[in-house]
mmCIF file of C-alpha atoms in Angstrom:
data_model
loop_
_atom_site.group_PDB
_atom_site.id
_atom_site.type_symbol
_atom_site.label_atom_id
_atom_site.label_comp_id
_atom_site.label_asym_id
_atom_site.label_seq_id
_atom_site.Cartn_x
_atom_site.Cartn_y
_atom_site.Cartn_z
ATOM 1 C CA UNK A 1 50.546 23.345 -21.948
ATOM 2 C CA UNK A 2 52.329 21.445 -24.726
ATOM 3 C CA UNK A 3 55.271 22.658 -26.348
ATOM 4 C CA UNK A 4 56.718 22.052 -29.898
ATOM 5 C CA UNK A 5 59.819 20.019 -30.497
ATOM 6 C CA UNK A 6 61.819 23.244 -31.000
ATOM 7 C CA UNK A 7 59.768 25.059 -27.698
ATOM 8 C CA UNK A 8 60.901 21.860 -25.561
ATOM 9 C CA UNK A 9 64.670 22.733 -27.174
ATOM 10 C CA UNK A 10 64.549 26.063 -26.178
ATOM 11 C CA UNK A 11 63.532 25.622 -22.989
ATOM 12 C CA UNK A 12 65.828 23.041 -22.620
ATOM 13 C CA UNK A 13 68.493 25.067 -23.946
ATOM 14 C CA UNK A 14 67.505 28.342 -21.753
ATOM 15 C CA UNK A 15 68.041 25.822 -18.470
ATOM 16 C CA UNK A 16 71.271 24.397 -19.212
ATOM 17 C CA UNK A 17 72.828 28.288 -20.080
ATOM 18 C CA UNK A 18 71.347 29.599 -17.228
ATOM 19 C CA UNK A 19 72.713 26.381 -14.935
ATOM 20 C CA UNK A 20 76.306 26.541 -16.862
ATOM 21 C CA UNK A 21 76.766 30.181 -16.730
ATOM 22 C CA UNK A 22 74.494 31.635 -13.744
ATOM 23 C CA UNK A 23 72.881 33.913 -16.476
ATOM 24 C CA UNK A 24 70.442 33.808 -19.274
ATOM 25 C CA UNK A 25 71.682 33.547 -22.867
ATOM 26 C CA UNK A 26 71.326 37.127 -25.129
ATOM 27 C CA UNK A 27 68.966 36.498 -28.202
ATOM 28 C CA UNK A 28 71.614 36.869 -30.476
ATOM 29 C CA UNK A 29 73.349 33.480 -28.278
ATOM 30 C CA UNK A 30 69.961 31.707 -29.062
ATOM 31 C CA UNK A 31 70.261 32.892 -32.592
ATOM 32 C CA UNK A 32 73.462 31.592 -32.872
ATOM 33 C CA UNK A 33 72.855 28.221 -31.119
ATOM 34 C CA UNK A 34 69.745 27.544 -33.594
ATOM 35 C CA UNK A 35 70.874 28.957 -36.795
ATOM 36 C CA UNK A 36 67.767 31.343 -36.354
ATOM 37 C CA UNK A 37 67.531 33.888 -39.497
ATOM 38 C CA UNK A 38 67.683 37.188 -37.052
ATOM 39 C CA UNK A 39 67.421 38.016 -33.542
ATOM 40 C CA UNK A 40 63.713 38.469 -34.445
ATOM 41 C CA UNK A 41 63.427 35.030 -34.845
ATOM 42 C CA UNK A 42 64.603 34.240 -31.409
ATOM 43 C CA UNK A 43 62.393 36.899 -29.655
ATOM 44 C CA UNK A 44 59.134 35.384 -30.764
ATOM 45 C CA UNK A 45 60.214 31.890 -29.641
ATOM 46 C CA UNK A 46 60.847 33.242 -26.173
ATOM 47 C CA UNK A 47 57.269 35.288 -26.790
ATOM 48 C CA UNK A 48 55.330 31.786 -27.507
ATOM 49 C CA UNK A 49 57.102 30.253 -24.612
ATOM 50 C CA UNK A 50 55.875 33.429 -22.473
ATOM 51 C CA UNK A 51 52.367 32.703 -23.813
ATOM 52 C CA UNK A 52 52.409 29.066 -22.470
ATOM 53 C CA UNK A 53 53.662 30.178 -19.007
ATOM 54 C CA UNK A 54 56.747 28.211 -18.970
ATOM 55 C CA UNK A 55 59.234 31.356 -18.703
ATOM 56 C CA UNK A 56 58.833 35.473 -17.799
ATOM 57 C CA UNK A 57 60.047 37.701 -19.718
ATOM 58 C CA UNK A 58 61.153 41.300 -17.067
ATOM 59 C CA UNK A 59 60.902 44.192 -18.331
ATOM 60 C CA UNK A 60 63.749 47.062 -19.072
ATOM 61 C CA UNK A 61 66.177 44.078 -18.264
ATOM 62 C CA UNK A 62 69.107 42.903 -20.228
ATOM 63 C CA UNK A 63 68.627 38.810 -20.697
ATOM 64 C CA UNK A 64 65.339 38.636 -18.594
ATOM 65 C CA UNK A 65 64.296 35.546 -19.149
ATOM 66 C CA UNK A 66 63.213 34.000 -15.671
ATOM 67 C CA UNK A 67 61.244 30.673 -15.065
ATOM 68 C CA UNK A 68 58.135 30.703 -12.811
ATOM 69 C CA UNK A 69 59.771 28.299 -10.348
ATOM 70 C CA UNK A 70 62.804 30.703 -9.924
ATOM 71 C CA UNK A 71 61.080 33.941 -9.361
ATOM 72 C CA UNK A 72 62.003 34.507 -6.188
ATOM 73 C CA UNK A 73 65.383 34.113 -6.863
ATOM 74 C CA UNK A 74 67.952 37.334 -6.633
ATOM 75 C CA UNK A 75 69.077 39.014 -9.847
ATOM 76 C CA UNK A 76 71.027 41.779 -10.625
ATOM 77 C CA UNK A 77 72.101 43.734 -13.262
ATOM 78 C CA UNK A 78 76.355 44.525 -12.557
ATOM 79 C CA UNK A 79 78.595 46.511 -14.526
ATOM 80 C CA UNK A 80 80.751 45.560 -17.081
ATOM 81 C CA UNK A 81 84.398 47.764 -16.803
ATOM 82 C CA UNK A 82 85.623 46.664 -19.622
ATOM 83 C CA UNK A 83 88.909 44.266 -20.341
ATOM 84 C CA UNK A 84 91.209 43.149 -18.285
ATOM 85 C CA UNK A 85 94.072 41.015 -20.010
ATOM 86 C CA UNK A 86 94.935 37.574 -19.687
ATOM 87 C CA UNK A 87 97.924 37.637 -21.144
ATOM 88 C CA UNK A 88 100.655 39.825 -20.194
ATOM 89 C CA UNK A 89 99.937 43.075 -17.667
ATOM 90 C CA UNK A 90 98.324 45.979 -19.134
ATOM 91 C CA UNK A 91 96.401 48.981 -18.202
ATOM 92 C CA UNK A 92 93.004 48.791 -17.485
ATOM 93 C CA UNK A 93 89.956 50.867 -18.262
ATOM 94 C CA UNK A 94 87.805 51.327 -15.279
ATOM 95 C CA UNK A 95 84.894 52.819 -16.853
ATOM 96 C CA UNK A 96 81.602 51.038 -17.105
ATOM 97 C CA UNK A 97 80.461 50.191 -20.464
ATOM 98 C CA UNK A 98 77.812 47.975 -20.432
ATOM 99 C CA UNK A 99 75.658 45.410 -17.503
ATOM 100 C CA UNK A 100 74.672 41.879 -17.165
ATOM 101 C CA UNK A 101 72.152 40.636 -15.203
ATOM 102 C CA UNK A 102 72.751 37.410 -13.127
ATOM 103 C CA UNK A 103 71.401 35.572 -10.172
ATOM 104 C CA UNK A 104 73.542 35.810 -6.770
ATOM 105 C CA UNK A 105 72.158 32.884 -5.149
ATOM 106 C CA UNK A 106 73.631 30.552 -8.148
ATOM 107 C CA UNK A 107 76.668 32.293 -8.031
ATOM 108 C CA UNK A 108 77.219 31.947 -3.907
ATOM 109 C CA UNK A 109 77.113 35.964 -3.331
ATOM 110 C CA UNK A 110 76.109 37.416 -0.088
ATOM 111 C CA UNK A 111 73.352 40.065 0.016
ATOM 112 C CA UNK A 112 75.928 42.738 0.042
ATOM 113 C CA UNK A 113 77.854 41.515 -2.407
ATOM 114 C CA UNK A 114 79.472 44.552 -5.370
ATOM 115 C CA UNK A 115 79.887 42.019 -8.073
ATOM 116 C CA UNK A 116 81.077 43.008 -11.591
ATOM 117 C CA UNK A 117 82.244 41.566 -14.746
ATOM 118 C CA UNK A 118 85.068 42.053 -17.468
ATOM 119 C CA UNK A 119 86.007 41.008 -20.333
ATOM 120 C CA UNK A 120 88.781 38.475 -20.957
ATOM 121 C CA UNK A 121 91.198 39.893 -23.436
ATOM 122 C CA UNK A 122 93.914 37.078 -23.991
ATOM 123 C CA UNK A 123 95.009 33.686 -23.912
ATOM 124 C CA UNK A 124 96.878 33.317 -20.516
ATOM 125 C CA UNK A 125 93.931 31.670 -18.988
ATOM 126 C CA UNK A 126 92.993 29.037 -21.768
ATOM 127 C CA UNK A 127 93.765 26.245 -18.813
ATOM 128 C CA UNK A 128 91.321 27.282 -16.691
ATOM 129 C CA UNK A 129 88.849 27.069 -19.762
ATOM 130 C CA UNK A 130 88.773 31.175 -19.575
ATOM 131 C CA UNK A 131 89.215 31.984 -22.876
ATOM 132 C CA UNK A 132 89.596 35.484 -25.454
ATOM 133 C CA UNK A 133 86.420 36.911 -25.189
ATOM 134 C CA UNK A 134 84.385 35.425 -22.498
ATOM 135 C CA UNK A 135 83.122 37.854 -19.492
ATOM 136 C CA UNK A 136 84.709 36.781 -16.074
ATOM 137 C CA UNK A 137 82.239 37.546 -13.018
ATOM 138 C CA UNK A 138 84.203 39.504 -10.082
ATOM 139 C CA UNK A 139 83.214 39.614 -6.243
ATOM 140 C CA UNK A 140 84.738 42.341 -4.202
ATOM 141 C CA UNK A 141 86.299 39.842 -1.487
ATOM 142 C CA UNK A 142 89.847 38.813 0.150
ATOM 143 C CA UNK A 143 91.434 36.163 -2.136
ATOM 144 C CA UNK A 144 92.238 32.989 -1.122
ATOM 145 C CA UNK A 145 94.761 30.311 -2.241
ATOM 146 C CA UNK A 146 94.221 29.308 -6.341
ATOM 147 C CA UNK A 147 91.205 31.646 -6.821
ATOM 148 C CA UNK A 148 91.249 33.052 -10.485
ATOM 149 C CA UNK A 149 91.409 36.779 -8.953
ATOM 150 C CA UNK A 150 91.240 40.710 -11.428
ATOM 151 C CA UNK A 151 94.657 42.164 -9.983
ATOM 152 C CA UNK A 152 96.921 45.230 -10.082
ATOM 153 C CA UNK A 153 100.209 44.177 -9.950
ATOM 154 C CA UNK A 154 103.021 46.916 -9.857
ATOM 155 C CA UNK A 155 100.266 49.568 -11.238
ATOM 156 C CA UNK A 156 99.166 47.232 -14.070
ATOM 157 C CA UNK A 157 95.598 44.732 -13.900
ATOM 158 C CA UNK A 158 95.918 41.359 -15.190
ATOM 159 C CA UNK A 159 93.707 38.190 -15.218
ATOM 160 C CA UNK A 160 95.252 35.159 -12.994
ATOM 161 C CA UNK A 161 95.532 32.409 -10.453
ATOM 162 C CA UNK A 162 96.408 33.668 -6.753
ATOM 163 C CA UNK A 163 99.108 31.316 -5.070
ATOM 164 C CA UNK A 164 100.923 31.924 -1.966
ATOM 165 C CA UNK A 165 104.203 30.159 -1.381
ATOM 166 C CA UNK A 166 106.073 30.561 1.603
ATOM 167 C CA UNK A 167 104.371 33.472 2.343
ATOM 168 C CA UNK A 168 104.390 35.487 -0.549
ATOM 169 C CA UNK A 169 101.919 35.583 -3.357
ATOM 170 C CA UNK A 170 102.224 35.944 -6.635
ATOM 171 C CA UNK A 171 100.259 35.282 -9.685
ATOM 172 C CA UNK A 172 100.066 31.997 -12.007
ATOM 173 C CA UNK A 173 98.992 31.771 -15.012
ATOM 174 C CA UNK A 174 96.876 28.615 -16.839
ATOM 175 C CA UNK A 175 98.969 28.903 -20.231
ATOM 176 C CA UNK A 176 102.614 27.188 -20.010
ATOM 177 C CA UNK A 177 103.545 30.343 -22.538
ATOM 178 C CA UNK A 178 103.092 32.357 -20.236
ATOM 179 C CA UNK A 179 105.388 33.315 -16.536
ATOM 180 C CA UNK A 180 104.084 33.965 -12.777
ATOM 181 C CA UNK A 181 103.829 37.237 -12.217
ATOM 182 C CA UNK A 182 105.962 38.308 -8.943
ATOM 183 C CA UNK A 183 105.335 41.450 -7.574
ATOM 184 C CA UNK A 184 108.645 43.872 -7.839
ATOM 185 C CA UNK A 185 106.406 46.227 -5.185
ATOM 186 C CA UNK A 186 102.762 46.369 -5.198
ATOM 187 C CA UNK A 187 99.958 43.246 -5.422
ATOM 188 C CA UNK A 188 96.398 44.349 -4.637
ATOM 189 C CA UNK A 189 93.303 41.980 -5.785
ATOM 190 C CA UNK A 190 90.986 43.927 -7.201
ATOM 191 C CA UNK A 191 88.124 40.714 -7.441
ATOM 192 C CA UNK A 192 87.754 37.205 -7.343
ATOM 193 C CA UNK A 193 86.509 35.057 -10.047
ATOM 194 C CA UNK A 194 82.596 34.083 -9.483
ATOM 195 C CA UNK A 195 81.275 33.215 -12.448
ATOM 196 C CA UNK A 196 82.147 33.048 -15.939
ATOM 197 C CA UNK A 197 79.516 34.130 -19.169
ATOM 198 C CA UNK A 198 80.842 32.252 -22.801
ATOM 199 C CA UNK A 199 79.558 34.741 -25.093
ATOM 200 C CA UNK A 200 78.906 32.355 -27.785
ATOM 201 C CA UNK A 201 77.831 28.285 -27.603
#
């Protein structure tokens, strides 16, 4: 069915978020990318591409957009716990306060896969083009060398790179302002780095 100049944007938008980030764009990012009035606005564009058949909509699910061609692909919806700092080490909240749905095929999870997200509080990251803000998607796996791993270093959590040198890990962060983080006693990954959702284009 044809689309409209803005439809064909859309859509082409909607493909390139979901490709980029391994999720679908709120309304309020579509909003935001198109200078749309409301959220309102943004709903009934996704509505008229629903009526054409060129994207689902799924019920009772946060950013459930899907296209036909991908429906047999694997999402879930994973729990956001909160912040975790990129910055210096800080406490952590470990309650869940929110979910995000995403596809595990485009993001490389196994069936079994926990996965979860935070949010990036902080600027330690910036080199690794994690920045204040964004939501960082975690996997429940051993680390390996120079993955961007959620860890608890001496009792606090912090946002970093994993290296092991001679033996020993510690944590490096993408920010020259910023020191690796040795381990006085205790270094225990808590998640590593899957996927990362911008919250605004």
């Amino acid at each position: 069915m044809l689309l409209t100049a803005r439809q064909q944007e859309l859509l082409v938008f909607l493909k390139g978020y979901q490709r980029r980030n391994g999720l679908m764009p709120s309304t309020r990012d579509i909003q935001q990318h198109f200078g749309f009035a409301s959220q309102t606005a943004a709903m009934s564009h996704l509505r008229a591409l629903e009526r054409k058949g060129v994207i689902r909509r799924l019920a009772g699910k946060a950013r459930a957009v899907v296209f036909p061609e991908d429906i047999n692909r694997e999402t879930v919806d994973i729990p956001i716990y909160g912040d975790i700092p990129a910055g210096f080490a800080a406490d952590n909240p470990e309650i869940a306060d929110g979910k995000l749905t995403i596809d595990t095929r485009s993001m490389g999870l196994n069936p079994g896969a926990k996965p979860f997200a935070l949010r990036v509080r902080g600027d330690s990251m910036t080199g690794a083009h994690i920045q204040h803000g964004d939501f960082v998607i975690l996997d429940q796996r051993p680390p390996k060398p120079r993955d961007v791993v959620a860890a608890l270093i001496d009792g606090e959590s912090t946002l970093k790179r994993y290296l092991v040198v001679d033996n020993r890990p510690f944590l490096h962060a993408e920010n020259p302002n910023y020191p690796d983080l040795i381990p006085a006693q205790e270094l225990s990954i808590q998640g590593v780095m899957v996927g990362l959702l911008r919250t605004s284009i």
